CSV table of C-alpha atoms in Angstrom, one decimal:
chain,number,residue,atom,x,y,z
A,1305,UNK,CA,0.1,21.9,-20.7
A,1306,UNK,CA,3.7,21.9,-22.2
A,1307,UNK,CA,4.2,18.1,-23.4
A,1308,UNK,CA,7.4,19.0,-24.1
A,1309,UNK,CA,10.0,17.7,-21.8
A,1310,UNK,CA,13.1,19.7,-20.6
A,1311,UNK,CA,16.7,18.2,-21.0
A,1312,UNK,CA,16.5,17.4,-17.4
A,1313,UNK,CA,14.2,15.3,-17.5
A,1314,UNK,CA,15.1,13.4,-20.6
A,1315,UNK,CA,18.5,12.7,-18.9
A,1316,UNK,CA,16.5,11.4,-15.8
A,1317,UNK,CA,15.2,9.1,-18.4
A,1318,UNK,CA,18.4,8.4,-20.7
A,1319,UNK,CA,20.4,8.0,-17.7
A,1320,UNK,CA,18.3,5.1,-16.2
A,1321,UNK,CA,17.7,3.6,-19.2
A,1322,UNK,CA,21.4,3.0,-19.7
A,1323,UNK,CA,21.7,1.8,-16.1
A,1324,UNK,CA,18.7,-0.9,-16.5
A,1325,UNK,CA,19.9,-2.3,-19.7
A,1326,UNK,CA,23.5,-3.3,-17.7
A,1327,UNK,CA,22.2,-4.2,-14.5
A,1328,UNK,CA,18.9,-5.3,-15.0
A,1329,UNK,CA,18.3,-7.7,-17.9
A,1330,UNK,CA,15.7,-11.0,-17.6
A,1331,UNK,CA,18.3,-13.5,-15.5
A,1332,UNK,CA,19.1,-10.4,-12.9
A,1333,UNK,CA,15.3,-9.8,-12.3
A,1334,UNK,CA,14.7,-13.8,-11.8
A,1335,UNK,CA,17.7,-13.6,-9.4
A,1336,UNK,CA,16.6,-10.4,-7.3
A,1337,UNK,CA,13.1,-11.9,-7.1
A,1338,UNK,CA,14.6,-15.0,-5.6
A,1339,UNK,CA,16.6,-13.3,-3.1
A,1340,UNK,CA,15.4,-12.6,0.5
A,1341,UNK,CA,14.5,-8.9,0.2
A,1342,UNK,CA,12.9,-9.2,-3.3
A,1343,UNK,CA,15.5,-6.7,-4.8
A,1344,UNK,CA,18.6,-6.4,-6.4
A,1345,UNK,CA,20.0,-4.2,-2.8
A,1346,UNK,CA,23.0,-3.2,-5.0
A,1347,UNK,CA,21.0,-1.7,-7.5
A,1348,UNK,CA,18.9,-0.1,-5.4
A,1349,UNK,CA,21.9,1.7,-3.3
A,1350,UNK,CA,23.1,2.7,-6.5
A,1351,UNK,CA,19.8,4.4,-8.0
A,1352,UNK,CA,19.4,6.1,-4.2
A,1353,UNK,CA,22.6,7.1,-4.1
A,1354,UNK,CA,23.7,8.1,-7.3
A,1355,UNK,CA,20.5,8.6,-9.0
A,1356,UNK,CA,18.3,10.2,-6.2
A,1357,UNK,CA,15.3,8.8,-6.9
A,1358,UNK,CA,14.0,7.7,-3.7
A,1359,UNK,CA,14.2,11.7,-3.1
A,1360,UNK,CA,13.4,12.7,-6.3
A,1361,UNK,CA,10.2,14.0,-5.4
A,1362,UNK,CA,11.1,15.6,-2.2
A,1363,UNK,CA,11.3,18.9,-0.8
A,1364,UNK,CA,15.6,19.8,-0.5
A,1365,UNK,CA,14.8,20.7,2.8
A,1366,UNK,CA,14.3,17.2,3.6
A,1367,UNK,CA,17.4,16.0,1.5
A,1368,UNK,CA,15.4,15.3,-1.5
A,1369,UNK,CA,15.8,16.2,-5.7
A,1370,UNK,CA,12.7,18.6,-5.5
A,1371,UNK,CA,11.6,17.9,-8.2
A,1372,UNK,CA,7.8,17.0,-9.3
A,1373,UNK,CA,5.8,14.0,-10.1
A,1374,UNK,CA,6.3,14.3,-13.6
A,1375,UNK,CA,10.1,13.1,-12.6
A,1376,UNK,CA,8.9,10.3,-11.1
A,1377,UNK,CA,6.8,9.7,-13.4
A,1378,UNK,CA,9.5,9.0,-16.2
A,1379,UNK,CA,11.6,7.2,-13.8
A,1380,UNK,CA,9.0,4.8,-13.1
A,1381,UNK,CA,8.0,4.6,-16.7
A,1382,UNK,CA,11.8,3.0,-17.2
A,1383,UNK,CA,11.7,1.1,-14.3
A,1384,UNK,CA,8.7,-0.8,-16.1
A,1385,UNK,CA,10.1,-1.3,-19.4
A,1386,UNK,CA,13.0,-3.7,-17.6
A,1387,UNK,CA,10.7,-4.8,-14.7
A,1388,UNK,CA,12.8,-3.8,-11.8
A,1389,UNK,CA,11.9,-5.0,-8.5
A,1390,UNK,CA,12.6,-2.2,-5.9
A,1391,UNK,CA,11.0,-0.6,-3.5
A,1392,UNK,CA,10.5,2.7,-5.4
A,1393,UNK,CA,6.7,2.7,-5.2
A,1394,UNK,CA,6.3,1.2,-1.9
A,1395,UNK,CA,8.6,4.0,-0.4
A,1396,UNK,CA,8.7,7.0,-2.3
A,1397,UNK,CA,5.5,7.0,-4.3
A,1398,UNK,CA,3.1,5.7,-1.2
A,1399,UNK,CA,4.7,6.1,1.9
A,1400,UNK,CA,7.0,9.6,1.6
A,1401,UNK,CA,3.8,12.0,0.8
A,1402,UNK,CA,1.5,11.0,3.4
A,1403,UNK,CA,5.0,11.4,5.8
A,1404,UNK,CA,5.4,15.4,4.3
A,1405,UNK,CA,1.6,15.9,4.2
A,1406,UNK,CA,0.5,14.8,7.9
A,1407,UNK,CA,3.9,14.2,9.5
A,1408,UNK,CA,4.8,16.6,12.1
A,1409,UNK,CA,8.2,18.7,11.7
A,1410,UNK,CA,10.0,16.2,13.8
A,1411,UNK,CA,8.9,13.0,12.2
A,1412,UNK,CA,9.4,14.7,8.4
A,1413,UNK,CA,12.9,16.2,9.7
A,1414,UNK,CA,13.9,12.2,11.1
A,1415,UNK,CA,12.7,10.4,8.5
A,1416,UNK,CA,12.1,11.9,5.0
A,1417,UNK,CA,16.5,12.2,5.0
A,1418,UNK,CA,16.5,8.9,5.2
A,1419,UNK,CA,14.1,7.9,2.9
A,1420,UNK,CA,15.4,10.5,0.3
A,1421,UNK,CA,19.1,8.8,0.9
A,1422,UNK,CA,17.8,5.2,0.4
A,1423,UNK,CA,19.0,4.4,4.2
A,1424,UNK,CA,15.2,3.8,5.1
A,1425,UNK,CA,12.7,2.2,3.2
A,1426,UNK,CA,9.0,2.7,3.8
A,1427,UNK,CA,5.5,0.4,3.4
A,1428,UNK,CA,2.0,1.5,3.4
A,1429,UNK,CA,-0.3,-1.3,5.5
A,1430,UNK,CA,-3.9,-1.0,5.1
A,1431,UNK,CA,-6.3,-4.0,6.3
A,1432,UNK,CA,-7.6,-6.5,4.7
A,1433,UNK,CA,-7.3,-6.1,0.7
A,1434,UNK,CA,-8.2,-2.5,1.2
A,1435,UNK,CA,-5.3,-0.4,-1.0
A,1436,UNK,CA,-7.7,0.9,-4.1
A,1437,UNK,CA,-10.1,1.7,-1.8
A,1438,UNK,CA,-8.3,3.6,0.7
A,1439,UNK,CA,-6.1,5.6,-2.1
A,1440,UNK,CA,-9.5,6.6,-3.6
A,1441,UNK,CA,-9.1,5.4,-6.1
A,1442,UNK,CA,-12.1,2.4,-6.8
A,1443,UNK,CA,-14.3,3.9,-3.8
A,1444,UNK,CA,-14.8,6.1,-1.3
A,1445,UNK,CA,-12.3,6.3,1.1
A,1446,UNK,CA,-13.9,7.8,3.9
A,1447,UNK,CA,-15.6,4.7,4.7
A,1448,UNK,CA,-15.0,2.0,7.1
A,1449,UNK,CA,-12.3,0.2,5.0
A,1450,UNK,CA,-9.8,0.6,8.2
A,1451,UNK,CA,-12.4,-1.3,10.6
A,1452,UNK,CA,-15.0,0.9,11.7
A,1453,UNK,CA,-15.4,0.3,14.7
A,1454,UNK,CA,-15.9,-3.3,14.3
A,1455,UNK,CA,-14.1,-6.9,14.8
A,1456,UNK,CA,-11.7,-7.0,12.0
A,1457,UNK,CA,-9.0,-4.3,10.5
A,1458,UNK,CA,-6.8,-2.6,12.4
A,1459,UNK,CA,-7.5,-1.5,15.6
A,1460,UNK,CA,-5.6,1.3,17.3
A,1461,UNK,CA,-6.2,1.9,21.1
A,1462,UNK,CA,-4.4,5.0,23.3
A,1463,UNK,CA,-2.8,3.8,26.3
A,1464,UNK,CA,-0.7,5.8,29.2
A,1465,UNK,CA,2.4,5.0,27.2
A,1466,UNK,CA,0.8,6.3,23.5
A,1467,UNK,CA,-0.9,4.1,21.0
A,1468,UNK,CA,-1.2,0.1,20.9
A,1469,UNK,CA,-1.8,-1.3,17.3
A,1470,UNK,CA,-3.9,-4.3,16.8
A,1471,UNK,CA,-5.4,-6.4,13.5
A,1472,UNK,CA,-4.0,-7.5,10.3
A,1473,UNK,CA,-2.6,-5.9,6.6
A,1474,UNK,CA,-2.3,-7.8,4.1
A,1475,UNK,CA,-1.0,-7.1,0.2
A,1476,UNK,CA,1.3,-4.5,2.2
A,1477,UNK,CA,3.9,-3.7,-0.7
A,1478,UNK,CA,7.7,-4.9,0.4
A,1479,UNK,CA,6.2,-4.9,3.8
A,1480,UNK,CA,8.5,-7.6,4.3
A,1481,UNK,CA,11.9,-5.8,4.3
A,1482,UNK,CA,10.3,-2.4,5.0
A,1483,UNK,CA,12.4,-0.5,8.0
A,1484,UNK,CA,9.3,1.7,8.2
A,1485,UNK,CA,5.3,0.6,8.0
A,1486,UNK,CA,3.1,3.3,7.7
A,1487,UNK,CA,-0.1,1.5,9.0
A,1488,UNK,CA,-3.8,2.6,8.9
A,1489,UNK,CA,-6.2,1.7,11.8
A,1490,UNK,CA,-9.5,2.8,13.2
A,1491,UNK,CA,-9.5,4.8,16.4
A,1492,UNK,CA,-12.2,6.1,18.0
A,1493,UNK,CA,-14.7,3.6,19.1
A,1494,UNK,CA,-18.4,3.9,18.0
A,1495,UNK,CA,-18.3,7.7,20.0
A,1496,UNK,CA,-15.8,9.0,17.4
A,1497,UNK,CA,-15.3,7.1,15.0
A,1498,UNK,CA,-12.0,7.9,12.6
A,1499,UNK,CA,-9.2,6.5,10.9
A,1500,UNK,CA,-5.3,7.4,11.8
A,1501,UNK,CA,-2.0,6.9,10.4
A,1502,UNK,CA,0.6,5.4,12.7
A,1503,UNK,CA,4.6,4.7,12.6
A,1504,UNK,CA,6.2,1.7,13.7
A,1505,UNK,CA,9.4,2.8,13.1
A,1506,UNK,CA,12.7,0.9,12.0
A,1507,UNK,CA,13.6,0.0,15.7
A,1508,UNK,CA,10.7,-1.1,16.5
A,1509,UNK,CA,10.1,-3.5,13.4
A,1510,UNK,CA,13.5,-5.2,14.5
A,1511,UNK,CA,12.7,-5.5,17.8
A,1512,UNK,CA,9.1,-7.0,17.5
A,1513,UNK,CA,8.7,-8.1,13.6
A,1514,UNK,CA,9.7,-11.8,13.1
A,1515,UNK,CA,10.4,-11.7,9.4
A,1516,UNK,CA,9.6,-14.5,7.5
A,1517,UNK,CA,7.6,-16.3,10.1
A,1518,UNK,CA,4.0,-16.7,11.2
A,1519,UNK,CA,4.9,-18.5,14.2
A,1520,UNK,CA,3.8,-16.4,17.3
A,1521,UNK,CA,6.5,-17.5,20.4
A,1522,UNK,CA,3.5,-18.3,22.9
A,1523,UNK,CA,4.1,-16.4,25.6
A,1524,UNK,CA,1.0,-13.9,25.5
A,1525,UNK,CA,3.0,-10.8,25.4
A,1526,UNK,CA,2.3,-8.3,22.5
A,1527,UNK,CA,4.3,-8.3,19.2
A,1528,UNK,CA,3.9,-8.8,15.2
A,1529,UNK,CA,4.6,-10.8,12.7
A,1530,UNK,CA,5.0,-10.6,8.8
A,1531,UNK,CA,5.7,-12.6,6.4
A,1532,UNK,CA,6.6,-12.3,2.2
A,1533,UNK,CA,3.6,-14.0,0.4
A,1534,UNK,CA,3.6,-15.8,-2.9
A,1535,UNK,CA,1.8,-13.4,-5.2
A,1536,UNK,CA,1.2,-13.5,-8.8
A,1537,UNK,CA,3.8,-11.5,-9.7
A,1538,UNK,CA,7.2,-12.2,-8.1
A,1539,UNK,CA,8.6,-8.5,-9.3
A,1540,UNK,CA,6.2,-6.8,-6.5
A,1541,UNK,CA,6.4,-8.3,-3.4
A,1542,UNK,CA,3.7,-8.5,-0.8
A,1543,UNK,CA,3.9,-9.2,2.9
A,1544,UNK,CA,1.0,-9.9,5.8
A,1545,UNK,CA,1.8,-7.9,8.5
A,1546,UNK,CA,0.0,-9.5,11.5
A,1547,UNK,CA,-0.4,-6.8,14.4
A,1548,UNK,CA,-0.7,-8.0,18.5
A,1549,UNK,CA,-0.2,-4.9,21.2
A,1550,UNK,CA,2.2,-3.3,19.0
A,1551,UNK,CA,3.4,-0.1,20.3
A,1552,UNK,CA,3.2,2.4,17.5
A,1553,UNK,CA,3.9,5.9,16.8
A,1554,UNK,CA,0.8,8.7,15.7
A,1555,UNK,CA,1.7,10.4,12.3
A,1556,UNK,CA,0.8,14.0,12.7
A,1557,UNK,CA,-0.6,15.0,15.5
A,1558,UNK,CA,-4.1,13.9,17.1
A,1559,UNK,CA,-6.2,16.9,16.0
A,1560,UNK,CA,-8.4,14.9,13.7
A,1561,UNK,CA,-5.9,15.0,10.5
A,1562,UNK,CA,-7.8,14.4,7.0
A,1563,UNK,CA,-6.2,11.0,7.0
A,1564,UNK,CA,-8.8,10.2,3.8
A,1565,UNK,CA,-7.9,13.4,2.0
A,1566,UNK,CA,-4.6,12.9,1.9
A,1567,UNK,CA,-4.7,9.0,1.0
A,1568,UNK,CA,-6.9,10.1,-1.5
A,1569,UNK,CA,-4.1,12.8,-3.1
A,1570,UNK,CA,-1.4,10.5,-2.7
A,1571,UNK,CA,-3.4,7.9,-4.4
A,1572,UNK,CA,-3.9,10.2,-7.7
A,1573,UNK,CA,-0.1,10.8,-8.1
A,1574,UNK,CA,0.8,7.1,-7.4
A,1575,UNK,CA,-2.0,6.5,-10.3
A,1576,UNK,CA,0.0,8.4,-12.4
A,1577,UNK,CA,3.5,6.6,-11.3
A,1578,UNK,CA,1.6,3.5,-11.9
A,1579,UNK,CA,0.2,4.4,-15.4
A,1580,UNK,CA,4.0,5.6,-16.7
A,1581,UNK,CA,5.4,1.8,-15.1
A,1582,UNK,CA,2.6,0.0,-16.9
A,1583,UNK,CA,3.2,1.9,-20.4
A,1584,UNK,CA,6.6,1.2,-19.7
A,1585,UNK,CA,6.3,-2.3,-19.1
A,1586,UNK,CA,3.8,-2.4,-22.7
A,1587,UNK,CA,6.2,-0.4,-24.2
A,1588,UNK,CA,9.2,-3.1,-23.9
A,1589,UNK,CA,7.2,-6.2,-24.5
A,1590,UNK,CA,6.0,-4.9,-27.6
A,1591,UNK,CA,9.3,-3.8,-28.9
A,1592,UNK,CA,10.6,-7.2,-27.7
A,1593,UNK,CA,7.4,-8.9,-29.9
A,1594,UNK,CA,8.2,-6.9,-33.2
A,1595,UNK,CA,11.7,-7.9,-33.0
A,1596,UNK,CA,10.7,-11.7,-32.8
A,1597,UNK,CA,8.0,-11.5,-35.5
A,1598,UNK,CA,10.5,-9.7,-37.9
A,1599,UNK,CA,12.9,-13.1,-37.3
A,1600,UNK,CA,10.3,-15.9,-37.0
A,1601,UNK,CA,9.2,-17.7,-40.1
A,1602,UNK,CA,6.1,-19.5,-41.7
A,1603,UNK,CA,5.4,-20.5,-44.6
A,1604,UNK,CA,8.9,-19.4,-45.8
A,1605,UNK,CA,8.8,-15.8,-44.7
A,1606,UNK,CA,8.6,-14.0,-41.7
A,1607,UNK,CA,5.5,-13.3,-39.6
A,1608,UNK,CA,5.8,-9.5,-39.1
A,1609,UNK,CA,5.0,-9.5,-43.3
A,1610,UNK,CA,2.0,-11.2,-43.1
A,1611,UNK,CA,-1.0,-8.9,-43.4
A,1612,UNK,CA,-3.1,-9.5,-40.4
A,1613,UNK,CA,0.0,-9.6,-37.9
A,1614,UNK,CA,1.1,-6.4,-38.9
A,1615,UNK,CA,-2.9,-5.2,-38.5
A,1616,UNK,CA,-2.6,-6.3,-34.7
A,1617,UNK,CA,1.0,-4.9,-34.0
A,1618,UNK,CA,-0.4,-1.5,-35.2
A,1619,UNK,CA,-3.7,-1.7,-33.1
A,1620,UNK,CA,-1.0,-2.6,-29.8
A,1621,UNK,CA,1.1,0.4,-31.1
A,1622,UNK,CA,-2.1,3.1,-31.1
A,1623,UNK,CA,-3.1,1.3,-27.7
A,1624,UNK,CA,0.3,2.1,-25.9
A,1625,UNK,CA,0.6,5.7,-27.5
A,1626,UNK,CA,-2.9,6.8,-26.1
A,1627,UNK,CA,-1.9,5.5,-22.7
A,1628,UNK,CA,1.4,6.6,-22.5
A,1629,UNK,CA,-0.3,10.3,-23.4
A,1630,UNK,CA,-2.5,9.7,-20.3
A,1631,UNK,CA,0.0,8.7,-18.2
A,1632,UNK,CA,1.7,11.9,-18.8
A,1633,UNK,CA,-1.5,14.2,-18.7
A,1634,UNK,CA,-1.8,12.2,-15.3
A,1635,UNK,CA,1.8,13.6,-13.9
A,1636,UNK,CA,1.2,17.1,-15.1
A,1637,UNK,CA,-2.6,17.4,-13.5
A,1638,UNK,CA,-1.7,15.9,-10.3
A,1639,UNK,CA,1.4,18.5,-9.8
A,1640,UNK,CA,-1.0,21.0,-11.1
A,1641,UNK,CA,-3.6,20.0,-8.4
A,1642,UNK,CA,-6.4,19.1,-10.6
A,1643,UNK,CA,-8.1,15.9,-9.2
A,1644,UNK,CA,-9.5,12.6,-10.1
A,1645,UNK,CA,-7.1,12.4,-13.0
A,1646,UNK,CA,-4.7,9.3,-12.0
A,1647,UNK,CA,-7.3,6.6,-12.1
A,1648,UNK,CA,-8.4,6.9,-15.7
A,1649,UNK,CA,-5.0,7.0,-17.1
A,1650,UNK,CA,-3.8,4.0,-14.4
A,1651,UNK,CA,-7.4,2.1,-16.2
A,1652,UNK,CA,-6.1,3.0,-19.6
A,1653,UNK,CA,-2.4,1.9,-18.5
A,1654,UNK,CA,-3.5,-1.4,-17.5
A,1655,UNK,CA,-5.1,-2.3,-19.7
A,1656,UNK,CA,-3.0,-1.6,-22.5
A,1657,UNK,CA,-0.5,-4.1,-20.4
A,1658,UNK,CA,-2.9,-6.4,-20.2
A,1659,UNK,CA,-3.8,-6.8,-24.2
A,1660,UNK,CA,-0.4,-5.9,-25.0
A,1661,UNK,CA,1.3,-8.9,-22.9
A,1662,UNK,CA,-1.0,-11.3,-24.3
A,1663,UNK,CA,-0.6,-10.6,-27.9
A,1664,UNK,CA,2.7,-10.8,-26.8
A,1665,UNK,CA,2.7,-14.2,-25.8
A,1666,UNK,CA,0.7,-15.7,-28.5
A,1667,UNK,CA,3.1,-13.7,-31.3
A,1668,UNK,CA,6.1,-15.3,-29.6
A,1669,UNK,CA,4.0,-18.9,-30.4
A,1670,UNK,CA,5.3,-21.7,-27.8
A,1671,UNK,CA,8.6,-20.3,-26.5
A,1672,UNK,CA,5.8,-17.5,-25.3
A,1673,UNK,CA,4.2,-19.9,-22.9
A,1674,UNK,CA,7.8,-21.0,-20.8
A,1675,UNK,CA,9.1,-20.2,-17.9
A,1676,UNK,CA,12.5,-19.6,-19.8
A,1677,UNK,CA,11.0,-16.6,-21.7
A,1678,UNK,CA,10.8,-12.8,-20.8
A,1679,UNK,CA,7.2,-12.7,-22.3
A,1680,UNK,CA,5.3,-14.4,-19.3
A,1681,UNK,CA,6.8,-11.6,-17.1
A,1682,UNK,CA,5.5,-9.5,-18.1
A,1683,UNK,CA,2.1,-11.2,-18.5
A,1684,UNK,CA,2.2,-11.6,-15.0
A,1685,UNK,CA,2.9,-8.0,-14.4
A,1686,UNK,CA,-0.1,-7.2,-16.0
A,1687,UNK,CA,-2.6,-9.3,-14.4
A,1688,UNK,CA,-0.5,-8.7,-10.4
A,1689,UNK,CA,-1.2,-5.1,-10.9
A,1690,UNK,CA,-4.7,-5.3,-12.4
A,1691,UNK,CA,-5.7,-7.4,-9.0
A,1692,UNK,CA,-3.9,-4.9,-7.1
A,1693,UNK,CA,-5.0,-1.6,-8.6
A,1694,UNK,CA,-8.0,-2.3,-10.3
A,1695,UNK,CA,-9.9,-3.8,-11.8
A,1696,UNK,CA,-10.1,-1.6,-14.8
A,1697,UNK,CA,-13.6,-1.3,-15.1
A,1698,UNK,CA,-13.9,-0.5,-11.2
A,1699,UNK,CA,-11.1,2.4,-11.6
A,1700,UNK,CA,-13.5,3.7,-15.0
A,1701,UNK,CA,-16.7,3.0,-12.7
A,1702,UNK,CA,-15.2,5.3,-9.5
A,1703,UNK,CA,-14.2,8.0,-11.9
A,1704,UNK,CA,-17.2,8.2,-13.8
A,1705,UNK,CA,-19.0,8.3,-10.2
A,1706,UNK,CA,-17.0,10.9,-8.9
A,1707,UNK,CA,-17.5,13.1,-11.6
A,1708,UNK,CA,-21.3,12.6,-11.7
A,1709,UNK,CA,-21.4,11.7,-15.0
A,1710,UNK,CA,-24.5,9.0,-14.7
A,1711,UNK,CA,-26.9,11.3,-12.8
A,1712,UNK,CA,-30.4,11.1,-12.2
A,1713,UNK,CA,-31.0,8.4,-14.7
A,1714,UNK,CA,-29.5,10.2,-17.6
A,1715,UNK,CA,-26.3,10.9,-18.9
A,1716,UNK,CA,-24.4,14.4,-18.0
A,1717,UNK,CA,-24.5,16.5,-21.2
């Protein structure tokens, strides 16, 4: 592994950096959160448009950077340090690799030139609270988290006139504003039982998606709903997307695709995205704390000299480097196709976050605690991903299963 980075990607980085620190300070994030689509729109035309990164990852073929993971992967870590709401993850992180690996030609040539563009943006439904597990990444994904066969989930059923969706998603990432869901549903029956990936495409969503509205018009005929939740963390929104005879659009093609295979190698890479956005995120809330303590002052001097402060500033520091060096093992293993890698490095990531926000807020002393100050942002960043994504000791747990470490009652030598 070369840890060094070429002057490509450290312009990737410096370039959006500079960007972030114009457009994006504390007031613009509360202000895109508050606004109907969750995101700054302007922002996000500029870093699609001028910046590439929906496309960064993508094939040129399909109007995209070509570039790796390890792109991303920076881009996402700077993303974090300012807390940008956009629909990065949801689109080109979750959504645009399961599109290039089970799309069909057609559907990858209509839609990935879009997405690379910024034009479309994409969401990944999966039922229930079901997004870990069905990215593989705290249980086995070839399960029946989609349904199986039962009441519950989503339900897919072929009709004369192609598929008919049916169920409910909920924590669907900007599935509010999404002009593309991606959604996950059992097919099959008892007799064959299997879980697909189908489109609802950005027509479709405006013809039968009320946004904003749970309200169902009465009439009996088929159609769905969503609607933006209040989550923990207003930086990532989360919509229910509420399914009723939706017509809907098979990704791939119906020769029994490895659905689960795939989920599970998209969910390693977005491990990785999500470790570099969460050291990211540690990264500038401890910068943001060592400036305070250095200006602060008890006792006639200021806090960052005192002896045990400086002792837990350090211990942060060490915390942050060692994830941000998993993070970007993470990147590199996943383009280099070794497996199982993400979720260690997404455990060590969050967690990091987590310890490193709340120092952060007890540091800061009672500012840290108001709505007024930066600090609980990124507090709440923290714990929103950590329900998400984790927990961290189910992410450790899953990895240490999958590699057989605890085996027949003994530990693997």
């Amino acid at each position: 592994m070369d840890a060094t980075f070429t002057a490509e990607q450290e312009e990737i980085r410096r370039t959006l950096r500079e960007l972030l620190l114009k457009r994006c300070g504390p007031e613009e994030v509360r202000a895109a959160v508050q606004s109907e689509g969750g995101y700054d729109s302007a922002l996000w035309e500029t870093l699609a448009r001028q910046l590439g990164l929906p496309g960064l990852a993508l094939p040129e073929a399909y109007g995209g950077v070509g570039c790796s993971v390890t792109e991303l992967t920076l881009a996402s870590e700077e993303l974090g340090r300012s807390l940008a709401p956009s629909p990065l993850l949801a689109t080109a992180v979750l959504s645009a690799p399961l599109l290039l690996a089970l799309g069909s030609e057609g559907q990858r040539a209509a839609l990935l030139p879009r997405i690379a563009s910024g034009e479309l943006t994409a969401a990944l439904a999966v039922p229930g609270a079901s997004l870990t597990t069905a990215l593989g990444l705290t249980g086995d994904n070839r399960g029946d988290w989609a349904g199986g066969g039962r009441a519950g989930g989503v339900q897919a059923r072929r009709t004369d006139g192609g598929w008919r969706l049916y169920g409910q998603a909920d924590q669907v990432l900007d599935g509010h504003s999404a002009g593309l869901l991606l959604v996950a549903a059992h097919a099959g029956g008892f007799a064959r039982s299997r879980t697909l990936l189908f489109l609802v495409k950005d027509s479709l969503v405006q013809d039968s998606l009320v946004q904003d509205s749970l309200v169902q018009d009465g009439s009996g005929s088929g159609g769905a709903t969503r609607v933006r939740l209040t989550s923990l963390d207003g930086t990532r929104s989360q919509a229910r997307i509420q399914l009723r005879d939706v017509k809907a659009e098979l990704l791939g093609d119906d020769e029994s695709p490895d659905v689960a295979g795939a989920l599970a190698g998209v969910g390693d890479s977005a491990a990785a995205v999500l470790a570099a956005e969460a050291v990211g995120a540690a990264d500038r809330v401890l910068e943001r704390t060592v400036e305070y303590v250095k200006q602060r002052e008890q006792f006639g001097r200021a806090i960052g000299s005192f002896q045990a402060v400086k002792h837990r500033l350090a211990d942060l520091y060490v915390q942050v480097q060692a994830a941000r060096s998993a993070a970007y093992y993470a990147a590199w293993a996943t383009g280099a196709g070794e497996e199982r890698v993400g979720g260690l490095a997404l455990a060590q990531a969050l967690e990091a976050l987590r310890i490193t926000s709340s120092e952060a807020v007890q540091l800061h002393g009672g500012i840290g605690f108001t709505w007024e100050h930066e600090a609980h942002l990124y507090f709440k960043r923290a714990a929103g991903d950590e329900l998400l994504f984790g927990p961290v000791h189910r992410l450790r747990e899953h990895a240490a299963d999958a590699a057989r470490l605890f085996g027949g009652g003994e530990v693997a030598v």
